[in-house]
């Protein structure tokens, strides 16, 4: 969480300063692309605040109404961020772009736009490098895409995607602004805004997909499942692990439910001792697993039920 906070605060500081200068430059130079970039930075600033709110809310202690805690608050706010990028960032930029392609405005003095764009590249680029370094520490031996799809902390890859899109968007605007003034193609200002909007919509779709998966209850991976099965079935009182059900409550909290078939000759006390033993072994090996629910089930009854199903 500390590394993601560092990325969020660096992005927040950069976006807040850049948003103001982009709007000023956009009004002075009469550039739709610059105004779209200003909207983009405002949305990014709001997104960082929402992520910080989500991180804060996710750390609230469990209570009577939420016995498993508030960890999923982070996933909820991450999903809201992806919607904001789509609607406010992408939607507004696409609208402005189409409007200025159909009815191009005469561009004003581009000097301020170039100054702001170059400054923004420095600030956004610095923020992107910080978030990339922090994410690189977390990804281990995975590829970047594997690390993003496997990550259970959306605050890390959200900032990475936002900063990356911001840097690409700035270069798009810079190129279109230069070509528009160089060859007197006024509609290129609208084209730049349209391209930035489409870029943001593409990013928002990816982020929404990943955030939705976590919000809907993404579970543990195959390797972890296999290892838990080994732990359970190594216990002398266990016949077989029938099912594993799991979900991430937060990036640092996992809930699992184990359906276990114990030996038929065990009494209630022996089963309770076995349950306690298995629970401790699983939690000792995986410190992210905070909740382990174990339900005993008769192995023979399960076999009989399967036979009846096939008959």
Short mmCIF file of C-alpha atoms in Angstrom, two decimals:
data_model
loop_
_atom_site.label_atom_id
_atom_site.label_comp_id
_atom_site.label_asym_id
_atom_site.label_seq_id
_atom_site.Cartn_x
_atom_site.Cartn_y
_atom_site.Cartn_z
CA UNK A 1 0.00 0.00 0.00
CA UNK A 2 2.86 2.38 0.77
CA UNK A 3 4.28 2.08 -2.75
CA UNK A 4 0.87 2.72 -4.35
CA UNK A 5 0.40 5.78 -2.09
CA UNK A 6 3.70 7.17 -3.31
CA UNK A 7 2.58 6.79 -6.94
CA UNK A 8 -0.81 8.36 -6.22
CA UNK A 9 0.60 11.39 -4.40
CA UNK A 10 3.17 12.06 -7.14
CA UNK A 11 0.46 11.83 -9.81
CA UNK A 12 -1.89 14.05 -7.79
CA UNK A 13 0.70 16.81 -7.42
CA UNK A 14 1.62 16.69 -11.11
CA UNK A 15 -1.97 16.67 -12.40
CA UNK A 16 -3.17 19.48 -10.14
CA UNK A 17 -0.45 21.87 -11.30
CA UNK A 18 -0.67 20.86 -14.94
CA UNK A 19 -4.47 21.17 -15.12
CA UNK A 20 -4.34 24.84 -14.18
CA UNK A 21 -1.62 25.72 -16.69
CA UNK A 22 -3.32 23.74 -19.49
CA UNK A 23 -6.58 25.64 -19.07
CA UNK A 24 -4.78 28.99 -19.05
CA UNK A 25 -2.81 28.08 -22.18
CA UNK A 26 -5.93 26.67 -23.86
CA UNK A 27 -7.90 29.90 -23.38
CA UNK A 28 -4.97 32.10 -24.50
CA UNK A 29 -4.16 30.01 -27.59
CA UNK A 30 -7.83 29.14 -28.38
CA UNK A 31 -6.88 25.44 -28.60
CA UNK A 32 -9.54 22.73 -28.20
CA UNK A 33 -6.81 20.13 -27.81
CA UNK A 34 -5.26 22.04 -24.92
CA UNK A 35 -8.65 22.45 -23.23
CA UNK A 36 -9.24 18.69 -23.66
CA UNK A 37 -5.88 18.05 -22.06
CA UNK A 38 -6.94 20.35 -19.21
CA UNK A 39 -10.11 18.29 -18.72
CA UNK A 40 -7.96 15.16 -18.81
CA UNK A 41 -5.75 16.49 -16.02
CA UNK A 42 -8.76 17.54 -13.91
CA UNK A 43 -10.23 14.05 -14.26
CA UNK A 44 -6.88 12.52 -13.34
CA UNK A 45 -6.68 14.76 -10.27
CA UNK A 46 -10.17 13.70 -9.17
CA UNK A 47 -9.19 10.08 -9.79
CA UNK A 48 -6.19 10.30 -7.47
CA UNK A 49 -8.41 11.74 -4.74
CA UNK A 50 -10.94 8.93 -5.23
CA UNK A 51 -8.20 6.31 -5.03
CA UNK A 52 -6.89 7.83 -1.80
CA UNK A 53 -10.46 7.81 -0.44
CA UNK A 54 -10.82 4.16 -1.48
CA UNK A 55 -7.56 3.23 0.22
CA UNK A 56 -8.66 5.03 3.40
CA UNK A 57 -12.11 3.42 3.42
CA UNK A 58 -10.70 -0.06 2.78
CA UNK A 59 -8.72 0.10 6.04
CA UNK A 60 -11.80 0.54 8.24
CA UNK A 61 -12.19 -2.13 10.90
CA UNK A 62 -14.88 -4.84 10.56
CA UNK A 63 -18.17 -4.12 12.31
CA UNK A 64 -21.56 -5.80 12.84
CA UNK A 65 -22.81 -4.90 9.34
CA UNK A 66 -19.52 -5.69 7.59
CA UNK A 67 -17.97 -8.63 9.49
CA UNK A 68 -15.33 -9.17 6.79
CA UNK A 69 -14.26 -5.54 6.74
CA UNK A 70 -14.37 -2.82 4.09
CA UNK A 71 -11.59 -4.00 1.79
CA UNK A 72 -13.78 -4.02 -1.32
CA UNK A 73 -14.24 -0.24 -0.99
CA UNK A 74 -10.97 0.10 -2.93
CA UNK A 75 -12.35 -2.01 -5.78
CA UNK A 76 -15.55 0.07 -5.83
CA UNK A 77 -13.72 3.40 -6.08
CA UNK A 78 -11.34 1.98 -8.70
CA UNK A 79 -14.35 1.08 -10.84
CA UNK A 80 -15.74 4.60 -10.38
CA UNK A 81 -12.37 5.99 -11.54
CA UNK A 82 -12.56 3.95 -14.76
CA UNK A 83 -16.08 5.30 -15.41
CA UNK A 84 -14.89 8.88 -14.86
CA UNK A 85 -12.04 8.40 -17.31
CA UNK A 86 -14.54 7.09 -19.88
CA UNK A 87 -17.24 9.72 -19.35
CA UNK A 88 -15.51 12.94 -18.35
CA UNK A 89 -12.09 12.34 -19.86
CA UNK A 90 -12.83 10.40 -23.03
CA UNK A 91 -16.38 11.60 -23.68
CA UNK A 92 -15.70 15.33 -23.34
CA UNK A 93 -12.52 15.10 -25.43
CA UNK A 94 -14.27 13.18 -28.24
CA UNK A 95 -17.15 15.69 -28.26
CA UNK A 96 -14.81 18.68 -28.40
CA UNK A 97 -12.70 16.99 -31.06
CA UNK A 98 -15.64 16.29 -33.39
CA UNK A 99 -17.03 19.78 -32.80
CA UNK A 100 -13.73 21.45 -33.71
CA UNK A 101 -13.19 19.23 -36.74
CA UNK A 102 -16.60 20.25 -38.13
CA UNK A 103 -16.23 23.90 -37.10
CA UNK A 104 -12.49 24.59 -36.65
CA UNK A 105 -11.53 27.75 -34.76
CA UNK A 106 -8.74 30.04 -35.84
CA UNK A 107 -5.79 29.15 -33.57
CA UNK A 108 -4.23 31.82 -31.43
CA UNK A 109 -0.61 32.17 -30.36
CA UNK A 110 0.72 28.63 -29.84
CA UNK A 111 3.71 29.71 -27.73
CA UNK A 112 1.98 29.17 -24.41
CA UNK A 113 0.67 25.81 -25.56
CA UNK A 114 4.18 24.63 -26.39
CA UNK A 115 5.50 25.86 -23.04
CA UNK A 116 2.74 24.07 -21.13
CA UNK A 117 3.03 20.89 -23.20
CA UNK A 118 6.78 20.65 -22.69
CA UNK A 119 6.40 21.32 -18.96
CA UNK A 120 3.59 18.77 -18.76
CA UNK A 121 5.70 16.11 -20.46
CA UNK A 122 8.37 16.65 -17.80
CA UNK A 123 5.93 16.48 -14.87
CA UNK A 124 3.75 13.68 -16.25
CA UNK A 125 6.83 11.79 -17.39
CA UNK A 126 8.34 12.05 -13.92
CA UNK A 127 5.11 10.79 -12.36
CA UNK A 128 4.95 7.93 -14.89
CA UNK A 129 8.55 6.91 -14.14
CA UNK A 130 7.81 6.88 -10.39
CA UNK A 131 4.67 4.75 -10.82
CA UNK A 132 6.47 2.43 -13.27
CA UNK A 133 9.34 1.90 -10.83
CA UNK A 134 6.95 1.18 -7.97
CA UNK A 135 4.95 -1.26 -10.09
CA UNK A 136 8.14 -2.90 -11.34
CA UNK A 137 9.05 -3.75 -7.74
CA UNK A 138 5.77 -5.61 -7.37
CA UNK A 139 5.65 -7.55 -10.64
CA UNK A 140 8.62 -9.87 -9.94
CA UNK A 141 9.29 -12.28 -12.82
CA UNK A 142 5.96 -11.61 -14.54
CA UNK A 143 5.59 -9.63 -17.74
CA UNK A 144 4.04 -6.20 -17.39
CA UNK A 145 0.68 -7.37 -18.77
CA UNK A 146 0.66 -10.49 -16.58
CA UNK A 147 1.42 -8.37 -13.53
CA UNK A 148 -1.47 -6.01 -14.36
CA UNK A 149 -4.00 -8.82 -14.92
CA UNK A 150 -2.81 -10.73 -11.83
CA UNK A 151 -2.60 -7.70 -9.54
CA UNK A 152 -5.19 -7.47 -6.78
CA UNK A 153 -4.34 -3.84 -5.97
CA UNK A 154 -5.96 -1.65 -8.67
CA UNK A 155 -4.40 1.52 -7.25
CA UNK A 156 -1.03 0.41 -8.63
CA UNK A 157 -1.98 -0.21 -12.26
CA UNK A 158 -4.61 2.57 -12.38
CA UNK A 159 -1.98 5.24 -11.77
CA UNK A 160 0.38 3.51 -14.21
CA UNK A 161 -2.25 3.53 -16.98
CA UNK A 162 -3.33 7.09 -16.26
CA UNK A 163 0.20 8.46 -16.36
CA UNK A 164 1.05 6.45 -19.48
CA UNK A 165 -2.07 7.70 -21.27
CA UNK A 166 -1.28 11.26 -20.18
CA UNK A 167 2.23 11.14 -21.66
CA UNK A 168 1.00 9.63 -24.95
CA UNK A 169 -1.82 12.20 -25.10
CA UNK A 170 0.62 15.06 -24.65
CA UNK A 171 2.76 13.90 -27.56
CA UNK A 172 -0.36 13.52 -29.74
CA UNK A 173 -1.41 17.08 -28.95
CA UNK A 174 2.12 18.41 -29.48
CA UNK A 175 2.48 16.77 -32.90
CA UNK A 176 -0.97 17.88 -34.09
CA UNK A 177 -0.44 21.40 -32.75
CA UNK A 178 2.87 21.73 -34.60
CA UNK A 179 1.53 20.32 -37.89
CA UNK A 180 -1.63 22.46 -37.64
CA UNK A 181 0.32 25.70 -37.27
CA UNK A 182 3.06 24.67 -39.70
CA UNK A 183 0.69 23.81 -42.54
CA UNK A 184 -2.33 25.93 -41.48
CA UNK A 185 -4.55 22.90 -40.93
CA UNK A 186 -6.93 24.26 -38.32
CA UNK A 187 -8.92 21.01 -38.04
CA UNK A 188 -5.88 19.15 -36.64
CA UNK A 189 -6.57 20.76 -33.29
CA UNK A 190 -9.89 18.88 -33.23
CA UNK A 191 -8.21 15.70 -34.47
CA UNK A 192 -5.79 15.85 -31.52
CA UNK A 193 -8.69 16.21 -29.08
CA UNK A 194 -10.51 13.29 -30.74
CA UNK A 195 -7.43 11.03 -30.57
CA UNK A 196 -6.87 11.88 -26.89
CA UNK A 197 -10.51 11.04 -26.19
CA UNK A 198 -10.29 7.68 -27.97
CA UNK A 199 -7.08 6.91 -26.07
CA UNK A 200 -8.79 7.62 -22.75
CA UNK A 201 -11.83 5.51 -23.66
CA UNK A 202 -9.53 2.60 -24.54
CA UNK A 203 -7.70 2.91 -21.23
CA UNK A 204 -10.97 3.18 -19.29
CA UNK A 205 -12.30 -0.04 -20.86
CA UNK A 206 -9.20 -1.97 -19.75
CA UNK A 207 -9.31 -0.50 -16.25
CA UNK A 208 -13.06 -1.13 -15.91
CA UNK A 209 -12.55 -4.76 -16.92
CA UNK A 210 -9.86 -5.33 -14.30
CA UNK A 211 -11.69 -3.42 -11.54
CA UNK A 212 -14.96 -5.24 -12.29
CA UNK A 213 -13.25 -8.62 -12.00
CA UNK A 214 -11.96 -7.72 -8.53
CA UNK A 215 -15.25 -6.15 -7.44
CA UNK A 216 -17.20 -9.26 -8.48
CA UNK A 217 -15.06 -11.51 -6.26
CA UNK A 218 -11.89 -12.69 -7.99
CA UNK A 219 -10.38 -15.74 -6.28
CA UNK A 220 -6.93 -17.21 -5.66
CA UNK A 221 -4.78 -18.66 -8.44
CA UNK A 222 -4.35 -22.30 -9.50
CA UNK A 223 -0.97 -22.73 -7.82
CA UNK A 224 -2.28 -21.44 -4.50
CA UNK A 225 -5.30 -23.74 -4.77
CA UNK A 226 -3.05 -26.72 -5.45
CA UNK A 227 -0.84 -25.94 -2.47
CA UNK A 228 -3.83 -25.52 -0.12
CA UNK A 229 -5.16 -28.87 -1.33
CA UNK A 230 -1.81 -30.44 -0.40
CA UNK A 231 -1.88 -28.84 3.05
CA UNK A 232 -5.41 -30.05 3.77
CA UNK A 233 -4.96 -33.58 2.47
CA UNK A 234 -1.66 -34.02 4.33
CA UNK A 235 -3.66 -33.96 7.57
CA UNK A 236 -4.08 -37.47 8.97
CA UNK A 237 -7.81 -36.98 9.66
CA UNK A 238 -8.73 -35.83 6.14
CA UNK A 239 -10.00 -38.11 3.38
CA UNK A 240 -10.28 -35.49 0.66
CA UNK A 241 -10.65 -31.76 0.02
CA UNK A 242 -13.89 -31.55 -1.94
CA UNK A 243 -14.03 -27.84 -2.88
CA UNK A 244 -12.15 -24.56 -2.44
CA UNK A 245 -14.11 -21.30 -2.64
CA UNK A 246 -12.19 -18.04 -2.36
CA UNK A 247 -12.44 -14.29 -2.87
CA UNK A 248 -10.19 -11.25 -2.34
CA UNK A 249 -11.73 -8.95 0.25
CA UNK A 250 -8.94 -6.45 -0.39
CA UNK A 251 -5.42 -6.59 -1.89
CA UNK A 252 -4.16 -7.85 1.48
CA UNK A 253 -7.10 -9.97 2.67
CA UNK A 254 -8.39 -13.28 1.28
CA UNK A 255 -11.41 -15.26 2.42
CA UNK A 256 -11.51 -19.00 1.64
CA UNK A 257 -14.07 -21.70 2.33
CA UNK A 258 -12.95 -25.33 2.35
CA UNK A 259 -15.41 -28.22 1.96
CA UNK A 260 -13.53 -31.12 3.58
CA UNK A 261 -14.38 -34.81 3.87
CA UNK A 262 -13.05 -36.13 7.20
CA UNK A 263 -12.66 -39.77 8.21
CA UNK A 264 -15.97 -41.36 9.22
CA UNK A 265 -14.79 -42.64 12.62
CA UNK A 266 -13.98 -39.16 14.01
CA UNK A 267 -16.11 -37.67 16.77
CA UNK A 268 -17.09 -33.99 17.01
CA UNK A 269 -14.11 -32.98 19.18
CA UNK A 270 -11.64 -34.66 16.84
CA UNK A 271 -13.17 -32.95 13.82
CA UNK A 272 -12.99 -29.57 15.57
CA UNK A 273 -9.32 -30.17 16.42
CA UNK A 274 -8.60 -31.09 12.80
CA UNK A 275 -10.40 -27.96 11.57
CA UNK A 276 -8.36 -25.77 13.92
CA UNK A 277 -5.14 -27.50 12.84
CA UNK A 278 -5.85 -27.08 9.12
CA UNK A 279 -6.92 -23.46 9.56
CA UNK A 280 -3.68 -22.60 11.38
CA UNK A 281 -1.49 -24.34 8.80
CA UNK A 282 -3.15 -22.50 5.90
CA UNK A 283 -2.94 -19.11 7.62
CA UNK A 284 0.68 -19.71 8.66
CA UNK A 285 1.72 -20.38 5.06
CA UNK A 286 -0.35 -17.59 3.49
CA UNK A 287 -0.43 -14.41 5.54
CA UNK A 288 -2.94 -12.81 3.15
CA UNK A 289 -5.54 -15.42 4.05
CA UNK A 290 -7.30 -13.83 7.03
CA UNK A 291 -10.53 -15.84 6.99
CA UNK A 292 -10.69 -19.65 6.68
CA UNK A 293 -14.12 -21.28 6.86
CA UNK A 294 -14.06 -25.10 6.93
CA UNK A 295 -17.22 -27.11 6.37
CA UNK A 296 -17.14 -30.90 6.99
CA UNK A 297 -18.87 -33.10 4.45
CA UNK A 298 -19.38 -36.84 4.20
CA UNK A 299 -17.29 -38.32 1.40
CA UNK A 300 -19.61 -41.30 0.90
CA UNK A 301 -22.68 -39.06 0.71
CA UNK A 302 -20.96 -37.05 -2.00
CA UNK A 303 -20.13 -40.16 -4.01
CA UNK A 304 -23.73 -41.40 -3.67
CA UNK A 305 -25.07 -38.05 -4.85
CA UNK A 306 -22.80 -38.12 -7.92
CA UNK A 307 -23.91 -41.67 -8.75
CA UNK A 308 -27.57 -40.65 -8.50
CA UNK A 309 -26.88 -37.71 -10.82
CA UNK A 310 -25.41 -39.92 -13.51
CA UNK A 311 -28.20 -42.52 -13.15
#
